[in-house]
PDB file of C-alpha atoms in Angstrom:
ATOM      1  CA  UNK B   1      87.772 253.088  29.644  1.00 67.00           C
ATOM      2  CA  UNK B   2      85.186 250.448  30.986  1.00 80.00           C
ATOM      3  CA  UNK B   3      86.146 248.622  34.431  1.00 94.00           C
ATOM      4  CA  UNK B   4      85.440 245.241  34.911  1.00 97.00           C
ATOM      5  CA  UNK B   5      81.835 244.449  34.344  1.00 97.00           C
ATOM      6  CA  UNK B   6      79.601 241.367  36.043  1.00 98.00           C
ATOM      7  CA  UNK B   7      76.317 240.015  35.169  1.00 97.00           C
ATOM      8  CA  UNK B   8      73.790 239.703  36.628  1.00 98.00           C
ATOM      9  CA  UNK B   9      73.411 241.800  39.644  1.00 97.00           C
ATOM     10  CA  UNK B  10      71.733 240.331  41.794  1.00 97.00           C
ATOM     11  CA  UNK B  11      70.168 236.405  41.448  1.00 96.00           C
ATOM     12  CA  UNK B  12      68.227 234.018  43.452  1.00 98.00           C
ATOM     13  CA  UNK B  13      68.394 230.350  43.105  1.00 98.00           C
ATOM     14  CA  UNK B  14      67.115 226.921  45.344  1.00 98.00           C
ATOM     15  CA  UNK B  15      68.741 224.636  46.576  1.00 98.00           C
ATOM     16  CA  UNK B  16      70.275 221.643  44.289  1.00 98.00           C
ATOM     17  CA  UNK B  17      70.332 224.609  40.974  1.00 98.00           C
ATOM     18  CA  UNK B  18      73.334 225.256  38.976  1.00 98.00           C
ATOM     19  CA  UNK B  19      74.316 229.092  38.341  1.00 98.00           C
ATOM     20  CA  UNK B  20      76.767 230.793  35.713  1.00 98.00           C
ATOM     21  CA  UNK B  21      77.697 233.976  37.100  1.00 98.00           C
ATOM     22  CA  UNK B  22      79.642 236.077  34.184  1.00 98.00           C
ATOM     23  CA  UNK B  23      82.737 239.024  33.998  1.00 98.00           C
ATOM     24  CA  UNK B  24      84.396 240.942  31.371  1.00 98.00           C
ATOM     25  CA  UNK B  25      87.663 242.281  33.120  1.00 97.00           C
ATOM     26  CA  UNK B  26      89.203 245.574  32.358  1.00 96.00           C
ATOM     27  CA  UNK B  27      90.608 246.937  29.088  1.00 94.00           C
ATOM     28  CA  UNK B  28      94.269 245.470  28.721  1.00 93.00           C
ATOM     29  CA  UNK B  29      93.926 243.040  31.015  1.00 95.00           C
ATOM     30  CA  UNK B  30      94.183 239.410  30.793  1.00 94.00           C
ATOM     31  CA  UNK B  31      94.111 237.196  34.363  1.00 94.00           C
ATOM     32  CA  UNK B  32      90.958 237.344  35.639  1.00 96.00           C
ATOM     33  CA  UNK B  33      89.967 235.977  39.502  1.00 96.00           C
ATOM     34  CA  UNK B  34      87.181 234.983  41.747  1.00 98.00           C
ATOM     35  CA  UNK B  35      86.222 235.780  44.999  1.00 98.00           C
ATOM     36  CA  UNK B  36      83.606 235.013  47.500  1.00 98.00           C
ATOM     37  CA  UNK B  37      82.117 237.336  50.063  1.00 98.00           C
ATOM     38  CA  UNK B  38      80.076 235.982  52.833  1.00 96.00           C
ATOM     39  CA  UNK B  39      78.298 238.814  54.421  1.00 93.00           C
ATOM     40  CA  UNK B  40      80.662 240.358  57.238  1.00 92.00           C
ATOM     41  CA  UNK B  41      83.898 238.568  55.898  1.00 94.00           C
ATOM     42  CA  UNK B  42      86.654 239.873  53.920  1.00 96.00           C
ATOM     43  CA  UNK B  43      86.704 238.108  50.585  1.00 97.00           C
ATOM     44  CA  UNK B  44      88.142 234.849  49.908  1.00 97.00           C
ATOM     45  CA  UNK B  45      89.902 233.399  46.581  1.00 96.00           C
ATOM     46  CA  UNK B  46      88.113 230.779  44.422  1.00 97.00           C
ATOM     47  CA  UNK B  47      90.603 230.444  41.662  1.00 95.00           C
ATOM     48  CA  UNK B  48      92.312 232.277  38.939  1.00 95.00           C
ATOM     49  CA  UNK B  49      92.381 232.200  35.213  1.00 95.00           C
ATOM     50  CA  UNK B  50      95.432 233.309  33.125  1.00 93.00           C
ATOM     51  CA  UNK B  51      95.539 231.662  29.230  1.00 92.00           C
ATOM     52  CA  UNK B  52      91.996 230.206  29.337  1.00 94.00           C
ATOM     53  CA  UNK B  53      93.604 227.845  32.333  1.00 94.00           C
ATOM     54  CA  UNK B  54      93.378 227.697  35.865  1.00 93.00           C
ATOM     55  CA  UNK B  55      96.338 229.212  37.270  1.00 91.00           C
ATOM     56  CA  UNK B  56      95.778 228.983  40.682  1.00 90.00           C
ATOM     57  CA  UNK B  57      92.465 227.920  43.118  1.00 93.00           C
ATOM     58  CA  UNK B  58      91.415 228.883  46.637  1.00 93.00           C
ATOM     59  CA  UNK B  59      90.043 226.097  49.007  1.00 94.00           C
ATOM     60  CA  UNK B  60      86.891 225.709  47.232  1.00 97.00           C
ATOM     61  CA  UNK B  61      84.680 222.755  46.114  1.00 97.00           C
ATOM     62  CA  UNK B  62      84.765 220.931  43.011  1.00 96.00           C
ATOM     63  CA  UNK B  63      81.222 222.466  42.545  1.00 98.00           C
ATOM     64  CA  UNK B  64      82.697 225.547  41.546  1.00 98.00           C
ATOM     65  CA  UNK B  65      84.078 225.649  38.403  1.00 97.00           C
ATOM     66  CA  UNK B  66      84.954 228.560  35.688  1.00 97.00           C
ATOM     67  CA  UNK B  67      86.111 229.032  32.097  1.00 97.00           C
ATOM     68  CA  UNK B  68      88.146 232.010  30.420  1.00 98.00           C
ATOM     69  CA  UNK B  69      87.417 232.818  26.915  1.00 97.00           C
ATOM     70  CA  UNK B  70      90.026 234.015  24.124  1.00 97.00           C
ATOM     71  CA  UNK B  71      88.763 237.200  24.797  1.00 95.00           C
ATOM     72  CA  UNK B  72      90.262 237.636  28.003  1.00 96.00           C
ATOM     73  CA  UNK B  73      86.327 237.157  29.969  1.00 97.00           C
ATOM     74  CA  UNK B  74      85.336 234.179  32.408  1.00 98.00           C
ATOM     75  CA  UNK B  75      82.357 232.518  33.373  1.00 98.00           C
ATOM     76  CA  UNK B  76      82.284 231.227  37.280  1.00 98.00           C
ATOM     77  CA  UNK B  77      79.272 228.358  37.931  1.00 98.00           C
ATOM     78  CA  UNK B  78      78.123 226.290  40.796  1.00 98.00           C
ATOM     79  CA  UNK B  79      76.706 223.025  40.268  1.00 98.00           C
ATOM     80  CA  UNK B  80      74.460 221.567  43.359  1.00 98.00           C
ATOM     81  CA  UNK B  81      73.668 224.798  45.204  1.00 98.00           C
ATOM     82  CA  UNK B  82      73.894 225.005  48.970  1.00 98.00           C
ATOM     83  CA  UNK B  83      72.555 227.808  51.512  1.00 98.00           C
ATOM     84  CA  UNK B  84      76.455 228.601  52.228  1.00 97.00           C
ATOM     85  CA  UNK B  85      76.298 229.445  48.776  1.00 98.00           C
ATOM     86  CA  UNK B  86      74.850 232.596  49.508  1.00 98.00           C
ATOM     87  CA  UNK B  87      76.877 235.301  49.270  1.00 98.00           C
ATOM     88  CA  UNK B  88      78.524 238.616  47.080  1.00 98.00           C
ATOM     89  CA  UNK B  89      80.370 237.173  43.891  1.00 98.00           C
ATOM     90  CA  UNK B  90      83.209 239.682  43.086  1.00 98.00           C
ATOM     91  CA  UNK B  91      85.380 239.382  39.346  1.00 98.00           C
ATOM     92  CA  UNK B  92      89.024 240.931  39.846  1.00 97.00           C
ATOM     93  CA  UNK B  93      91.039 241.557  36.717  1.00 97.00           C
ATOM     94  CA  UNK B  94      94.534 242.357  35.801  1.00 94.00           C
ATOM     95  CA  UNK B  95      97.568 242.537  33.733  1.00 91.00           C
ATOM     96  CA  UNK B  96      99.592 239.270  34.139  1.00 82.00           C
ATOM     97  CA  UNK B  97     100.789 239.549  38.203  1.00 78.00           C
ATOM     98  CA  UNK B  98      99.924 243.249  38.683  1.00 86.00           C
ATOM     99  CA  UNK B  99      97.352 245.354  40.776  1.00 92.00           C
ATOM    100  CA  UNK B 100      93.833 243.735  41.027  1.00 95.00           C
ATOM    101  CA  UNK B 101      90.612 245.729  40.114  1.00 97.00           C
ATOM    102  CA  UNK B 102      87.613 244.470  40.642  1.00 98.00           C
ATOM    103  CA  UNK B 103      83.606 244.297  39.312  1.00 97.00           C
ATOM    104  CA  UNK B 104      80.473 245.318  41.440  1.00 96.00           C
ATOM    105  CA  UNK B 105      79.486 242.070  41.847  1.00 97.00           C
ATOM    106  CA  UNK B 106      76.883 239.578  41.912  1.00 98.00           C
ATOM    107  CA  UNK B 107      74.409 239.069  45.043  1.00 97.00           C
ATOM    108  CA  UNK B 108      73.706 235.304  45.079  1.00 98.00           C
ATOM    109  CA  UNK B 109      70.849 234.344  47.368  1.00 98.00           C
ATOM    110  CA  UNK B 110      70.320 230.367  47.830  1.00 98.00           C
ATOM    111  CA  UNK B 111      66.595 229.623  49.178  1.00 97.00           C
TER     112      UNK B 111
ATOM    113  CA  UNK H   1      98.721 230.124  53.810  1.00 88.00           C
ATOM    114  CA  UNK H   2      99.739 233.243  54.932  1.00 92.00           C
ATOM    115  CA  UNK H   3      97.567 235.515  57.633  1.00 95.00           C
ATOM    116  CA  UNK H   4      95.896 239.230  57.434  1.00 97.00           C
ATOM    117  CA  UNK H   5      95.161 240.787  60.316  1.00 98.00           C
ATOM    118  CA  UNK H   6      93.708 244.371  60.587  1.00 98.00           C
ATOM    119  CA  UNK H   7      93.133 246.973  63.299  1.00 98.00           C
ATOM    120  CA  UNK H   8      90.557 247.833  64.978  1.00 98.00           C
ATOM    121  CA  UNK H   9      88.051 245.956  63.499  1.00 97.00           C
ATOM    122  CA  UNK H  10      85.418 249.138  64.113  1.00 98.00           C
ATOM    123  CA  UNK H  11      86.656 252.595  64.466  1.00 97.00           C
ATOM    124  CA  UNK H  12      83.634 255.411  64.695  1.00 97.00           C
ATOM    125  CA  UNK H  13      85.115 258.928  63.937  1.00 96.00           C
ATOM    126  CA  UNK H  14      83.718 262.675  64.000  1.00 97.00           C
ATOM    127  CA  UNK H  15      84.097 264.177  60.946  1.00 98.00           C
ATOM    128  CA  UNK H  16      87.357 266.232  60.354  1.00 98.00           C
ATOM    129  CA  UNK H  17      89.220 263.806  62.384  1.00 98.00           C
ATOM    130  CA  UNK H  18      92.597 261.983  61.672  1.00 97.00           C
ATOM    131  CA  UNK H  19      93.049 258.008  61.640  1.00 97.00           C
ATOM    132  CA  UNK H  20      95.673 255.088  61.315  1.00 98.00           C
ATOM    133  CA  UNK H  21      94.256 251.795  60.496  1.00 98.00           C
ATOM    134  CA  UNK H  22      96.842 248.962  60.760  1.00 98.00           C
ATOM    135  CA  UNK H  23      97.619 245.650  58.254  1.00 98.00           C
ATOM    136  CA  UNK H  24      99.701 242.963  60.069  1.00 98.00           C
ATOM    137  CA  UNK H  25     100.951 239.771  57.752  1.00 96.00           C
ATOM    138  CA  UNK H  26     103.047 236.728  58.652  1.00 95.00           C
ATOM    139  CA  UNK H  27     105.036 236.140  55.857  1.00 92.00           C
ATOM    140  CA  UNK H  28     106.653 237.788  53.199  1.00 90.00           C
ATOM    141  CA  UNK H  29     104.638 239.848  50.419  1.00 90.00           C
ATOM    142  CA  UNK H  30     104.870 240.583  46.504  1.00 87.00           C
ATOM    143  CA  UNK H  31     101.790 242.680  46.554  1.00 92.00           C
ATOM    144  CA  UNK H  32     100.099 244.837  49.021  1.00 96.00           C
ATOM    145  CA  UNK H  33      96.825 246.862  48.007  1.00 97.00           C
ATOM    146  CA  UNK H  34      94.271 248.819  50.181  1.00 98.00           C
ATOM    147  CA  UNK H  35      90.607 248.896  48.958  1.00 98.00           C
ATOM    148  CA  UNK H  36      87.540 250.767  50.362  1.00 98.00           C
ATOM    149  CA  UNK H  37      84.464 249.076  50.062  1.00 97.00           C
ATOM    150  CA  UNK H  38      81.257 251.184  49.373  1.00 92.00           C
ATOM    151  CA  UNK H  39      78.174 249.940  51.069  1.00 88.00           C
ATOM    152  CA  UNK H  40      77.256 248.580  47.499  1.00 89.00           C
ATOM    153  CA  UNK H  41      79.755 246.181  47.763  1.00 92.00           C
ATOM    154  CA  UNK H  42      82.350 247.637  45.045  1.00 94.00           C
ATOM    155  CA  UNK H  43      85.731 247.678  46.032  1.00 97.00           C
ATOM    156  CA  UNK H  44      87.629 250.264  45.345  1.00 97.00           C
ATOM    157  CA  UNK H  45      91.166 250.609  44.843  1.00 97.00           C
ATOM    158  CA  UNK H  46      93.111 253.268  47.304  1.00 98.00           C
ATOM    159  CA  UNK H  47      96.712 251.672  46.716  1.00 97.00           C
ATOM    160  CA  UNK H  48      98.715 249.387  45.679  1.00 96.00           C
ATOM    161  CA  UNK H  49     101.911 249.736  47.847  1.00 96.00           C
ATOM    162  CA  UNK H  50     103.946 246.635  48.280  1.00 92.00           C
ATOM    163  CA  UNK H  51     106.864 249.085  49.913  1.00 94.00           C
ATOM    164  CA  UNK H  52     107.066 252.693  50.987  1.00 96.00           C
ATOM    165  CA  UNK H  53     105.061 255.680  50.931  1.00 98.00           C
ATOM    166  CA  UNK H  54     102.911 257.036  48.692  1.00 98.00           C
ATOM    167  CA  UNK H  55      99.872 259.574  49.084  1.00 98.00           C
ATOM    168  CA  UNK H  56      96.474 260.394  47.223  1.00 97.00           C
ATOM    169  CA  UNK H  57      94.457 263.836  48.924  1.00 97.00           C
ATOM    170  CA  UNK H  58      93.341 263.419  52.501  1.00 98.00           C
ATOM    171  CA  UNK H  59      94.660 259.416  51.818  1.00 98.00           C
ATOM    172  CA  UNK H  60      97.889 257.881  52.884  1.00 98.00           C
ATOM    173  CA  UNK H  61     100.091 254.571  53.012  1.00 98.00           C
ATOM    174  CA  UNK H  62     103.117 253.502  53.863  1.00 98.00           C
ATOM    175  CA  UNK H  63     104.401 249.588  53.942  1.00 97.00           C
ATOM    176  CA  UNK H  64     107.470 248.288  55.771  1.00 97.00           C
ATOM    177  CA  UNK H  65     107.494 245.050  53.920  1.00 93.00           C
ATOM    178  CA  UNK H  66     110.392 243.799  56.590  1.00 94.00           C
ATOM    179  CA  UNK H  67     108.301 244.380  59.482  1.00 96.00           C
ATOM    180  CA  UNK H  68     105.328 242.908  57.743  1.00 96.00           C
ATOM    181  CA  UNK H  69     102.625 245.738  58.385  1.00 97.00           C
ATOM    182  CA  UNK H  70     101.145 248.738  56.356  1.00 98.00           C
ATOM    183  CA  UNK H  71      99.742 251.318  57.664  1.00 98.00           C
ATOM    184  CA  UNK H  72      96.420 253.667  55.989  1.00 98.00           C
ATOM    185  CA  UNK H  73      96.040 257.259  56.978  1.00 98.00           C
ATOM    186  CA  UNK H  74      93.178 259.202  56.872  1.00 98.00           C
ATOM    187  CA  UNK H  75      93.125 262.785  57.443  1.00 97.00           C
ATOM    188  CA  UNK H  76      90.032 265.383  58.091  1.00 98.00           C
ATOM    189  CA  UNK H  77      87.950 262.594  57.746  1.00 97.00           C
ATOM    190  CA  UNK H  78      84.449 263.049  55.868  1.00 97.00           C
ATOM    191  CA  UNK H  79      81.253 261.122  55.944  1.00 96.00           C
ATOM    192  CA  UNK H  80      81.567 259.734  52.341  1.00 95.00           C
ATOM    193  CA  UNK H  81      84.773 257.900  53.725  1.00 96.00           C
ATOM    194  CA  UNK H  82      82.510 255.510  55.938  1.00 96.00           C
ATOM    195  CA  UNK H  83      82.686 251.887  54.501  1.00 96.00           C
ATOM    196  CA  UNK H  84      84.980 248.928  55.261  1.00 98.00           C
ATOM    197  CA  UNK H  85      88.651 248.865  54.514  1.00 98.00           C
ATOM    198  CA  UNK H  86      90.609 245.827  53.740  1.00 98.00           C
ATOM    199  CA  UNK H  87      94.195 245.149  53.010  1.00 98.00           C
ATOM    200  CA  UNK H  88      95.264 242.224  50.761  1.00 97.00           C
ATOM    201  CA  UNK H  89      98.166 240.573  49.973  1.00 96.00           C
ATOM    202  CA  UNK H  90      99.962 238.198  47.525  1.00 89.00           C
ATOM    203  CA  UNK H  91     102.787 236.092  49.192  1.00 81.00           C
ATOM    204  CA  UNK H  92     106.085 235.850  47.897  1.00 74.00           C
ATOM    205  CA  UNK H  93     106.319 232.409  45.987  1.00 70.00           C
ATOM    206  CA  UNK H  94     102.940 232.440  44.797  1.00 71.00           C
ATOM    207  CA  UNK H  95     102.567 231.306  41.124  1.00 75.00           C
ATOM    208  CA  UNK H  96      99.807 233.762  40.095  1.00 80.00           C
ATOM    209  CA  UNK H  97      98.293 237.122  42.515  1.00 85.00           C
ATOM    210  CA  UNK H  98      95.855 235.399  44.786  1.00 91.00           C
ATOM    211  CA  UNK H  99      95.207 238.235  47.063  1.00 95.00           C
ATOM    212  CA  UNK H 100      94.736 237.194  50.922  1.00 96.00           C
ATOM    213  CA  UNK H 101      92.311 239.667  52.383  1.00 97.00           C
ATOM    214  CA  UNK H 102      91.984 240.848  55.979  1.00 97.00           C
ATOM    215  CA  UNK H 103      89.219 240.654  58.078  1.00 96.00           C
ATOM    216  CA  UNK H 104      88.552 244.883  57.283  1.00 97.00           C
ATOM    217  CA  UNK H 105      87.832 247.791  59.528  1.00 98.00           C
ATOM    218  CA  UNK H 106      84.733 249.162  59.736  1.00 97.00           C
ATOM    219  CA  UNK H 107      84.851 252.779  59.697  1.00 97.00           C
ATOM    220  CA  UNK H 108      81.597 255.209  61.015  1.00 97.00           C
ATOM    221  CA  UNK H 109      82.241 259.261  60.231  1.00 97.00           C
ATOM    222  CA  UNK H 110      79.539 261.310  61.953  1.00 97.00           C
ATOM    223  CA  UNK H 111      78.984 264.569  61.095  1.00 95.00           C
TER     224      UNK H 111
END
């Protein structure tokens, strides 16, 4: 049974650049989050998508946006990079309300 | 929004020793879980305990939801347990499971 799966690994990007960072969440599930991880910190929420819609979002900019396909995966970008961008991307996934699992993540490095 | 703490925020241990690490919340909870997190950056579930006991090997938790605090145990602690912990939480009344995370401990097991 695969977990939940991110790509890429690791990405660097300048200043001003857009990114799509992507997830595939867990067999059987279908709500799929977004966190960020600044380096030291305990993750925060960026939003949550349930039924290809945004359920629920964390206090992040209007640069970050994300999409949920019918087949349960998402796709988080940022538009207009910043240095604070920086930071470990981590995909959660789960069944409707129920215990979160989540990806490896993606290293984002803003330069 | 509601607020995670966890204690200590560093805890260095010789190997085959016990430890508590402590969860403190604010409000009410739907949803408690306890990850480890490798120094890869994967998170990786230990529990998902909202209430009560419940035990996996060496690991331990227990959650008094009225008191609002969980509580991990460790015992005979080995090296491959180093990492950070964190607690999160969903709040009661929240639409979807946006988990709040702690701030984590940082656990060192020597040999």
């Amino acid at each position: 049974d695969a977990g939940v799966t991110q790509s890429p690994t690791h990405l660097i990007k300048t200043r001003g650049q857009q990114v799509t960072l992507r997830c595939s969440p867990k067999s059987g599930h279908d709500t799929v989050s977004w966190y960020q991880q600044a380096l030291g910190q305990g993750p925060q929420f960026i939003f949550q998508y349930y039924e290809e819609e945004e359920r629920q979002r964390g206090n992040f900019p209007d640069r970050f946006s994300g999409h949920q396909f019918p087949n349960y995966s998402s796709e988080l970008n940022v538009n207009a990079l910043l240095l604070g961008d920086s930071a470990l991307y981590l995909c959660a996934s789960s069944w409707l309300t129920y215990e979160q699992y989540f990806g490896p993540g993606t290293r984002l490095t803003v330069t | 929004g509601i607020q995670v703490e966890q204690s200590p925020p560093d805890l260095i241990l010789q190997e085959g020793a016990n430890s508590t690490l402590r969860c403190n919340f604010s409000d009410s909870v739907n949803n408690l879980q306890w990850f480890h997190q490798n120094p890869w950056g994967q998170l990786i579930n230990l529990f998902y305990i909202p209430s009560g006991t419940k035990q996996n090997g060496r690991l331990s938790a227990t959650t008094v939801a009225t008191e609002r605090y969980s509580l991990l145990y460790i015992s005979s602690s080995q090296t491959t347990d180093s990492g950070v912990y964190f607690c999160a939480v969903v709040s009661i009344g929240n639409a979807g499971n946006m988990l709040t995370f702690g701030g984590g401990t940082r656990l060192m097991v020597k040999p």
